[in-house]
Coordinates of C-alpha atoms in Angstrom, one line a residue:
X9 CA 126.9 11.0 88.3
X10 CA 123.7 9.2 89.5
X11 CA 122.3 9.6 86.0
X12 CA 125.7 8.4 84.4
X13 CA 124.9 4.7 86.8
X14 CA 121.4 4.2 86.6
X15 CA 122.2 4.7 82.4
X16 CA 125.4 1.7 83.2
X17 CA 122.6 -0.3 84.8
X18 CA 120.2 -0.3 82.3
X19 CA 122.5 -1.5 79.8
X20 CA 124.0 -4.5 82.1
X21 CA 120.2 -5.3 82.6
X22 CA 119.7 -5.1 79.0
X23 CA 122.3 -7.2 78.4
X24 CA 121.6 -10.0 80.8
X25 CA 118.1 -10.2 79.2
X26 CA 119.8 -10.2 75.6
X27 CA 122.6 -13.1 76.6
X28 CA 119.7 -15.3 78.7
X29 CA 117.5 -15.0 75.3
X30 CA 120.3 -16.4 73.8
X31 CA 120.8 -18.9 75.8
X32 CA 116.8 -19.8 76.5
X33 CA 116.6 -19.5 72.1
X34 CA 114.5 -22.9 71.3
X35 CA 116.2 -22.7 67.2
X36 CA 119.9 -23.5 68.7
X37 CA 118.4 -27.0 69.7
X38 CA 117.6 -27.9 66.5
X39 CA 119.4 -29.0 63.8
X40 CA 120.5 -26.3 60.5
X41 CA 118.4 -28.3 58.4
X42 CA 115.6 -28.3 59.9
X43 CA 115.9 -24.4 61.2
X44 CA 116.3 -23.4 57.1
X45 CA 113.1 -26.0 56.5
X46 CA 111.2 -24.0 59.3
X47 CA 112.6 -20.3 57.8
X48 CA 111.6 -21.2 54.1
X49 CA 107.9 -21.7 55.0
X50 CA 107.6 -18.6 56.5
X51 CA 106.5 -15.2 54.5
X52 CA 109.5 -12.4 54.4
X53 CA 108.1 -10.2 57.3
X54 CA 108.1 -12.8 60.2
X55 CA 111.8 -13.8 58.8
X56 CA 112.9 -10.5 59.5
X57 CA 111.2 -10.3 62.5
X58 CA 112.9 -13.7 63.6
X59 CA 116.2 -11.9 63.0
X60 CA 116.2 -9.8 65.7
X61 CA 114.8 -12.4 68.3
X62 CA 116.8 -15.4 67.9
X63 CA 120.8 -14.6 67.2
X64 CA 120.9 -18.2 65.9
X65 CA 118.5 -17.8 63.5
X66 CA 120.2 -14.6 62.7
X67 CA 123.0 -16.1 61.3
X68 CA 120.7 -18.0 59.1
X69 CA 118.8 -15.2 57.8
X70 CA 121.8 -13.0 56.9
X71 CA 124.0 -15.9 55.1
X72 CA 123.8 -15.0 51.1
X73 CA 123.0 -18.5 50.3
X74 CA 119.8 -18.6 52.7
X75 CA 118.8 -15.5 50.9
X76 CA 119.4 -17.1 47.7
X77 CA 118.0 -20.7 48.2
X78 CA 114.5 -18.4 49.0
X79 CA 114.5 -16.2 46.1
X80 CA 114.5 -19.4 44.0
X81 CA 111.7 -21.0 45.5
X82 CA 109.7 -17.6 45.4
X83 CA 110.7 -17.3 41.4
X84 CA 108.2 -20.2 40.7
X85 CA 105.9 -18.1 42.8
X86 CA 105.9 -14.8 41.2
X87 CA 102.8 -12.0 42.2
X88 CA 102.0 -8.7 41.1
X89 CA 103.1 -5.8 43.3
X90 CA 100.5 -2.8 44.3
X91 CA 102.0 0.0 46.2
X92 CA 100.0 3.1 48.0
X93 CA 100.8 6.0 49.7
X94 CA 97.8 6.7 51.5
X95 CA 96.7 7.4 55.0
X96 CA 95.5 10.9 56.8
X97 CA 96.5 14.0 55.4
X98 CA 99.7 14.9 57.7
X99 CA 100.1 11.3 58.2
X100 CA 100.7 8.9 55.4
X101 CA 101.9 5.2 55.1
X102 CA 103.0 3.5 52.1
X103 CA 101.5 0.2 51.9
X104 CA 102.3 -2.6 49.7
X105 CA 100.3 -5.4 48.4
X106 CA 101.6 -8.8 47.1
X107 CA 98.7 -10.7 45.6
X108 CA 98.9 -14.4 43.8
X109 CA 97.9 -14.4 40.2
X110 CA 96.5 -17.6 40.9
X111 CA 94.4 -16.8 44.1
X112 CA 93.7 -13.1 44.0
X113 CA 91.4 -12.7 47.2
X114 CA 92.2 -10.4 49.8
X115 CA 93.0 -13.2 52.4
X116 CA 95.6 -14.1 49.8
X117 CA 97.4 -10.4 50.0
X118 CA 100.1 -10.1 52.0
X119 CA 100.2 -6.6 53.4
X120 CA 103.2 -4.6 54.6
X121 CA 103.0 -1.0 55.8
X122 CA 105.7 1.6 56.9
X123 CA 106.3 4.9 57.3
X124 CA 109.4 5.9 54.4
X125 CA 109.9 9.1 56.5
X126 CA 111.4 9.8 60.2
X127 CA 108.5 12.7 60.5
X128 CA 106.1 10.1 59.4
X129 CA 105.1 12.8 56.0
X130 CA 106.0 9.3 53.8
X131 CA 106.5 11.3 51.1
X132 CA 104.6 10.5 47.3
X133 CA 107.6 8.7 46.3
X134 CA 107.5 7.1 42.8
X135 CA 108.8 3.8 42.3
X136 CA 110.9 1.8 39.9
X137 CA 109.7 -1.7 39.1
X138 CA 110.6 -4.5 41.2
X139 CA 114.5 -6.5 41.1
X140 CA 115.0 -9.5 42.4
X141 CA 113.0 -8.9 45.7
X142 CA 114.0 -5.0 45.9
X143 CA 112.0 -1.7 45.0
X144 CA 113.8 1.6 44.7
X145 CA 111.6 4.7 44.9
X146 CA 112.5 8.8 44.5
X147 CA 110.8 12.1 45.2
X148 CA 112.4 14.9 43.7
X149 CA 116.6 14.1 44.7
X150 CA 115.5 11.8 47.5
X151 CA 115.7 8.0 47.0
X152 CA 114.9 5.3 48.9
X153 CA 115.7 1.6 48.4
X154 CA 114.2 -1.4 50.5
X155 CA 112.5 -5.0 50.5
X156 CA 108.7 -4.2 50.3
X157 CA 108.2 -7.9 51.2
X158 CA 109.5 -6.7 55.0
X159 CA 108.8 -3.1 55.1
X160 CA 112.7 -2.5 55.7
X161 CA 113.9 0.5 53.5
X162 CA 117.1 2.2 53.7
X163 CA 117.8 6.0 52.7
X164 CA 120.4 6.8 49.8
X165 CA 122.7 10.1 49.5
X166 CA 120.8 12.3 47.8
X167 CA 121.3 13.2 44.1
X168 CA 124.1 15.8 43.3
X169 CA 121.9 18.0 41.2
X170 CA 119.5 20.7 41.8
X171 CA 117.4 20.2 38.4
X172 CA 114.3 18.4 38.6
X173 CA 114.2 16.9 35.3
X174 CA 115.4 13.8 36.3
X175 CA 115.3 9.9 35.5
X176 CA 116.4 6.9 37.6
X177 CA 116.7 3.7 37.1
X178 CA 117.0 0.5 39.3
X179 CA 118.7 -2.7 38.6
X180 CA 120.6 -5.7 39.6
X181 CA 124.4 -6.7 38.3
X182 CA 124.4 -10.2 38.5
X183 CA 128.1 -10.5 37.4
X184 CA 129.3 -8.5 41.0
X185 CA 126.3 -9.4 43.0
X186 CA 124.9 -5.8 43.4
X187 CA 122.0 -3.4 43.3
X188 CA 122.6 -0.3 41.5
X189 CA 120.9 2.6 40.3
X190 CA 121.6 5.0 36.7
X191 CA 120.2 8.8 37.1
X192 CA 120.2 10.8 34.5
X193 CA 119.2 14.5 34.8
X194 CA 119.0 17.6 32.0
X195 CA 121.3 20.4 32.4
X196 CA 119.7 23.3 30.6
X197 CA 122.4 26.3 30.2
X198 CA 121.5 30.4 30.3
X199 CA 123.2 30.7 26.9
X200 CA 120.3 28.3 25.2
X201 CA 117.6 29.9 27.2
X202 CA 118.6 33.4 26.7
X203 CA 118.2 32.2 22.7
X204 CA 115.0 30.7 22.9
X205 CA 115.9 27.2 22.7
X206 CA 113.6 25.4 24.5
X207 CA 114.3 22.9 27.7
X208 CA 113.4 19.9 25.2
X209 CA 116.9 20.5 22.9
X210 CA 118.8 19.9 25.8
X211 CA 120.7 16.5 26.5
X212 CA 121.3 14.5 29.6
X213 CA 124.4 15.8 30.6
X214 CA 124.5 14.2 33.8
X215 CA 124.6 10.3 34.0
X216 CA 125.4 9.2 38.2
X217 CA 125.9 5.4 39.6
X218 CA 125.3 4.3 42.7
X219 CA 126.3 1.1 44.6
X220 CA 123.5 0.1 46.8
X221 CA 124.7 -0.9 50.4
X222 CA 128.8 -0.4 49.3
X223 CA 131.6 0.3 51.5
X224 CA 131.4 4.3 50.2
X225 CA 127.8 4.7 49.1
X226 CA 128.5 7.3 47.1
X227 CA 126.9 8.7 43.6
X228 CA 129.9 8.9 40.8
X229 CA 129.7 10.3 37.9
X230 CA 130.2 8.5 34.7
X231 CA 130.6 9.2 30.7
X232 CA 128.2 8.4 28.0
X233 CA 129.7 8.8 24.6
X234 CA 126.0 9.2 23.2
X235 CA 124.5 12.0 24.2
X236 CA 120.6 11.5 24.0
X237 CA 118.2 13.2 26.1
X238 CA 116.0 10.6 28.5
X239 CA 112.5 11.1 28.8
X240 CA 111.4 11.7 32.5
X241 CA 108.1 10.5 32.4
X242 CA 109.0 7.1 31.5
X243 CA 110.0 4.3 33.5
X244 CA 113.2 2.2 32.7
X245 CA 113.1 -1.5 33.2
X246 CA 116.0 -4.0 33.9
X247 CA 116.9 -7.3 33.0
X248 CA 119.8 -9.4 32.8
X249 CA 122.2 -7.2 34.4
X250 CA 120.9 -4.6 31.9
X251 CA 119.0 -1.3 32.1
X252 CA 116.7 0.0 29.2
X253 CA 114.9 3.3 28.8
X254 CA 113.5 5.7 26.0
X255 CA 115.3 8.4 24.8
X256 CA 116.2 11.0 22.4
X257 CA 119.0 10.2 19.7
X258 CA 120.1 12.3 17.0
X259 CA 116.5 13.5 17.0
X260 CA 114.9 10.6 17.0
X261 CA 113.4 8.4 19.6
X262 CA 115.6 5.4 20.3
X263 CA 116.0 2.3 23.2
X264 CA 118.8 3.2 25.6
X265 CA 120.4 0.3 27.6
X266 CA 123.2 0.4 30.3
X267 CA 124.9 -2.6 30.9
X268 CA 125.6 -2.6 35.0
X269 CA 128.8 -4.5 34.9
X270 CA 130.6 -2.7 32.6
X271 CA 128.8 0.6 33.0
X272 CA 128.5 1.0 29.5
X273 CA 126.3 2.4 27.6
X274 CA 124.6 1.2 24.0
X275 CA 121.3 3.0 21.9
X276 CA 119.1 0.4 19.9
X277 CA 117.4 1.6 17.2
X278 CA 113.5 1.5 17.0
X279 CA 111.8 -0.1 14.0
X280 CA 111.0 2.7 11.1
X281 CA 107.3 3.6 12.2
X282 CA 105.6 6.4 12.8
X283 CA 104.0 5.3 15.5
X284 CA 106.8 4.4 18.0
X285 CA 108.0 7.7 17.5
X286 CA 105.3 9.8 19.2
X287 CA 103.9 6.8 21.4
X288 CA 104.7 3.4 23.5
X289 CA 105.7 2.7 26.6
X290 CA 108.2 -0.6 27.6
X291 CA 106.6 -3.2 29.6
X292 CA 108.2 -6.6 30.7
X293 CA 106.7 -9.0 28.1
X294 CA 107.9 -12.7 30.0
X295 CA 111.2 -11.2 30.3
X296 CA 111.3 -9.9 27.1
X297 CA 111.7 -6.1 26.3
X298 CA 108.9 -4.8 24.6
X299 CA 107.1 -1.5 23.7
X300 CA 103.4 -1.5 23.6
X301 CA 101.2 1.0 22.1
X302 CA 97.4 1.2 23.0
X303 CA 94.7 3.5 21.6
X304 CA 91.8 4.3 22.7
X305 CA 89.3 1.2 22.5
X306 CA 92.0 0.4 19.9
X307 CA 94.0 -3.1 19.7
X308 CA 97.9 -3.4 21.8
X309 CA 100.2 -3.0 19.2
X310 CA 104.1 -5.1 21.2
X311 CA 106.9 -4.4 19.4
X312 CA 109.2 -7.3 21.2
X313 CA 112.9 -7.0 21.2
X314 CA 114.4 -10.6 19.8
X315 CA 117.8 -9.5 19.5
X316 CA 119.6 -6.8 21.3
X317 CA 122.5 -7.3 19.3
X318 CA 121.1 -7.4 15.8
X319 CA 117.9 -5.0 16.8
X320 CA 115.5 -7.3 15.6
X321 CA 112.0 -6.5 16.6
X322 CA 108.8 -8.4 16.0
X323 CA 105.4 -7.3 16.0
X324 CA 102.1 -8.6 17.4
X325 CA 98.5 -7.2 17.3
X326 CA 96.1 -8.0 20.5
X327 CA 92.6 -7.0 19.2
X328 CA 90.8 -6.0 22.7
X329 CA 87.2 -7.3 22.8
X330 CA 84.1 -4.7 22.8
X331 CA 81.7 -4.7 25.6
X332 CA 80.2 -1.2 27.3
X333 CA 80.3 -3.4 30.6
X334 CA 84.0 -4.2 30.3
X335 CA 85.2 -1.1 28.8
X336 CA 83.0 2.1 29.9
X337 CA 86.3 3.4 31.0
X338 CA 89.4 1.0 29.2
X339 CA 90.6 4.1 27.4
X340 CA 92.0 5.1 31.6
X341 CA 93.8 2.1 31.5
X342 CA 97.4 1.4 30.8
X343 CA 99.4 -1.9 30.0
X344 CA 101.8 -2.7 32.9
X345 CA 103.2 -5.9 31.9
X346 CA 103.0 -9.1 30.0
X347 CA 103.0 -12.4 32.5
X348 CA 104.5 -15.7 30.9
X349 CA 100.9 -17.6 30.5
X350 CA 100.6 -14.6 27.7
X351 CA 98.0 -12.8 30.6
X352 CA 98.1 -9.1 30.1
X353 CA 97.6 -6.8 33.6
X354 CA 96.1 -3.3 32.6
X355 CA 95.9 -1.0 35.6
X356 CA 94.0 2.4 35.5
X357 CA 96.2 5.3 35.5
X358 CA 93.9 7.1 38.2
X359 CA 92.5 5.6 41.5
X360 CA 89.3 3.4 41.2
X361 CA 86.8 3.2 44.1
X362 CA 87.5 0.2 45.2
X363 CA 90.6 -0.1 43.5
X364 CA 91.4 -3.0 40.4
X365 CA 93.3 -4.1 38.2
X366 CA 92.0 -6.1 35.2
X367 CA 93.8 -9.0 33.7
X368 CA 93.3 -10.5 29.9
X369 CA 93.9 -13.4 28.4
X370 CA 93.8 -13.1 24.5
X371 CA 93.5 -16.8 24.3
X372 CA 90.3 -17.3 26.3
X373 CA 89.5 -13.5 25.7
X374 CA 88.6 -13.6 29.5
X375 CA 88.8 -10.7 31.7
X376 CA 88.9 -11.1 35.3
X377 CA 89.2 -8.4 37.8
X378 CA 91.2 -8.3 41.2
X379 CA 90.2 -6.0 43.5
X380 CA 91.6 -4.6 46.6
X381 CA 89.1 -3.4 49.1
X382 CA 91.1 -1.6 51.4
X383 CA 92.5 1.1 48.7
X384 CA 89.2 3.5 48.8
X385 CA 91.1 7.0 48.5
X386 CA 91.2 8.7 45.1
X387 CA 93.7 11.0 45.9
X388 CA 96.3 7.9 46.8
X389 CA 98.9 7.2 44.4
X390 CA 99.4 4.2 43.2
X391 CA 101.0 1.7 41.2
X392 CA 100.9 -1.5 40.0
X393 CA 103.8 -3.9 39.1
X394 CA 104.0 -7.6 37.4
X395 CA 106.3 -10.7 38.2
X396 CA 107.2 -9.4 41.7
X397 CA 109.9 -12.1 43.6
X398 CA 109.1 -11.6 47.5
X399 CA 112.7 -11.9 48.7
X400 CA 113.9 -12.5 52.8
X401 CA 116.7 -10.1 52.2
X402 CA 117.5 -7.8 55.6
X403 CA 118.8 -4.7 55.0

């Protein structure tokens, strides 16, 4: 029973110190205005730390069109995205690292880390590429979604499937105003195996959608009338609403897109080259989808998308310079994206001690590296993503 009060006291006193901080809270003196002027100078984490210390501001920070009115300012201000998962051995963080194109320093980085894990393990996961502010990340049928601009991340059900073959993909649906993401995963049956038909032949049998942050989270299985099988070790890209990814169709390699509105699905067939069928790898060319092939030491071969609905591509060569000093190790290197100034961001596709990035400008034909000092572990994974919004969004 005395337990049972002193717990009834504790609240009351908690209380009285919540409702006299609301009360003592310097924002409610001021004006909206100048509370949203005050807000929209300040970088995503102290926002959501302001959230939970003034109830007036609060309101501010959770109203849609706050959230809004900052993703358009930070859309002029775009940066590339480095994420880590580094740390001790039985204790790992995940890191992430906004840095301006423009003024690449380390004092420029803004630096968030969390733990993704309640046993603090922060699993390896591996992450889509930014939406609109967001980042969704899986390991194995575990996904995770959350604003790596604040460090908030929020667990989703796990994947109805037992089969490790998988591929997700993350987007935005502009028509209902929500996050969702596709999986896909590769149901191979005893009857092909015990024929010798090997895991490749099968399709994606399994397509799932879930609503991110909806009334009944819940994966649901939906249709595809095509079936194609996806290929894991690719990463799918949105934009506009829609989701593109490589794939397998009537044996031969083809651009899958999944419109998140309707929930339909659509193939696009590749230009007739050899080369596109064995290699390439799609990359965000200013908002344009594009599949780039790179050789070793060889030139970047963009195949850009003009027309979804009349698949017309167009192809441009990017003749890389030569230069031992540049390029003792370029053939490590992979394109990640294509920035509007025509800049090309090649990261390496294992750790660098200190870890860079190198960005190219095929007009100049200037190289420039940005380095981040604090990223010294080779085993860390990591990744590296262009045009990255930060957004205010509390989860």
């Amino acid at each position: 029973m005395r337990g049972r009060v002193e717990n009834i006291m504790k609240r009351v006193k908690r209380s009285k110190k919540l409702e006299e901080r609301n009360v003592n809270d310097p924002f409610k003196k001021l004006d909206k205005d100048v509370n949203v002027e005050i807000l929209m100078k300040l970088p995503p984490r102290s926002i959501a730390r302001l959230h939970f210390v003034s109830k007036h501001l609060s309101s501010i920070i959770l109203d849609k069109e706050f959230t809004k009115l900052y993703m358009t300012r930070s859309s002029t201000q775009p940066r590339h995205l480095v994420t880590v998962n580094g740390g001790h051995y039985y204790v790992k963080i995940q890191r992430f690292h906004s840095i301006s194109p423009e003024y690449p320093l380390s004092s420029n980085h803004n630096k968030v880390s969390c733990k993704l894990d309640p046993y603090g393990l922060s699993l390896p996961y591996e992450f889509h590429p930014p939406v609109r502010g967001l980042i969704c990340g899986r390991y194995g049928i575990k996904m995770i979604v959350g604003n790596p601009s604040t460090g908030q991340f929020v667990f989703l059900p796990r994947v109805k499937t037992t089969k490790k073959n998988i591929l997700s993909v993350f987007g935005y649906d502009p028509v209902n105003d929500v996050y969702k993401v596709l999986c896909m995963t590769v149901v191979t049956k005893r009857s092909n195996i015990s024929r010798g038909v090997m895991p490749c032949d099968a399709m994606s049998e399994e397509h799932q959608v879930i609503t991110v942050g909806g009334a009944k989270e819940k994966w649901r299985m939906i249709e595809c009338k095509y079936p194609h099988r996806h290929y894991s070790e690719c990463q799918g890209i949105c934009r506009d609403g829609v989701m593109y990814y490589l794939a397998s169709y009537k044996e031969k390699r083809s651009l899958m897109s999944f419109d998140l509105s309707s929930e339909d699905f659509n193939v696009i067939k590749l230009p007739e080259v050899e080369v596109l069928q064995q290699f390439g790898e799609l990359v965000d060319h200013a908002g344009k989808i594009t599949i780039a092939t790179l050789g070793r030491r060889g030139p970047v071969d963009l195949w850009v998308l003009e027309d979804v609905n009349k698949e017309v591509w167009s192809k441009s060569v990017v003749v890389l310079p030569s230069g031992a000093d540049r390029f003792e190790r370029f053939y490590t290197f992979m394109l990640r994206g294509i920035l509007a100034t025509g800049e090309m961001i090649f990261a390496p596709i294992t750790s660098t001690n200190p870890f860079y990035f190198l960005c190219y400008n095929p007009e100049g034909e200037k190289f420039r590296r940005i380095v981040i000092d604090d990223i010294v572990h080779y085993s860390d994974p990591i990744q590296v993503f262009v045009d990255h919004v930060e957004s205010c969004m509390v989860l």
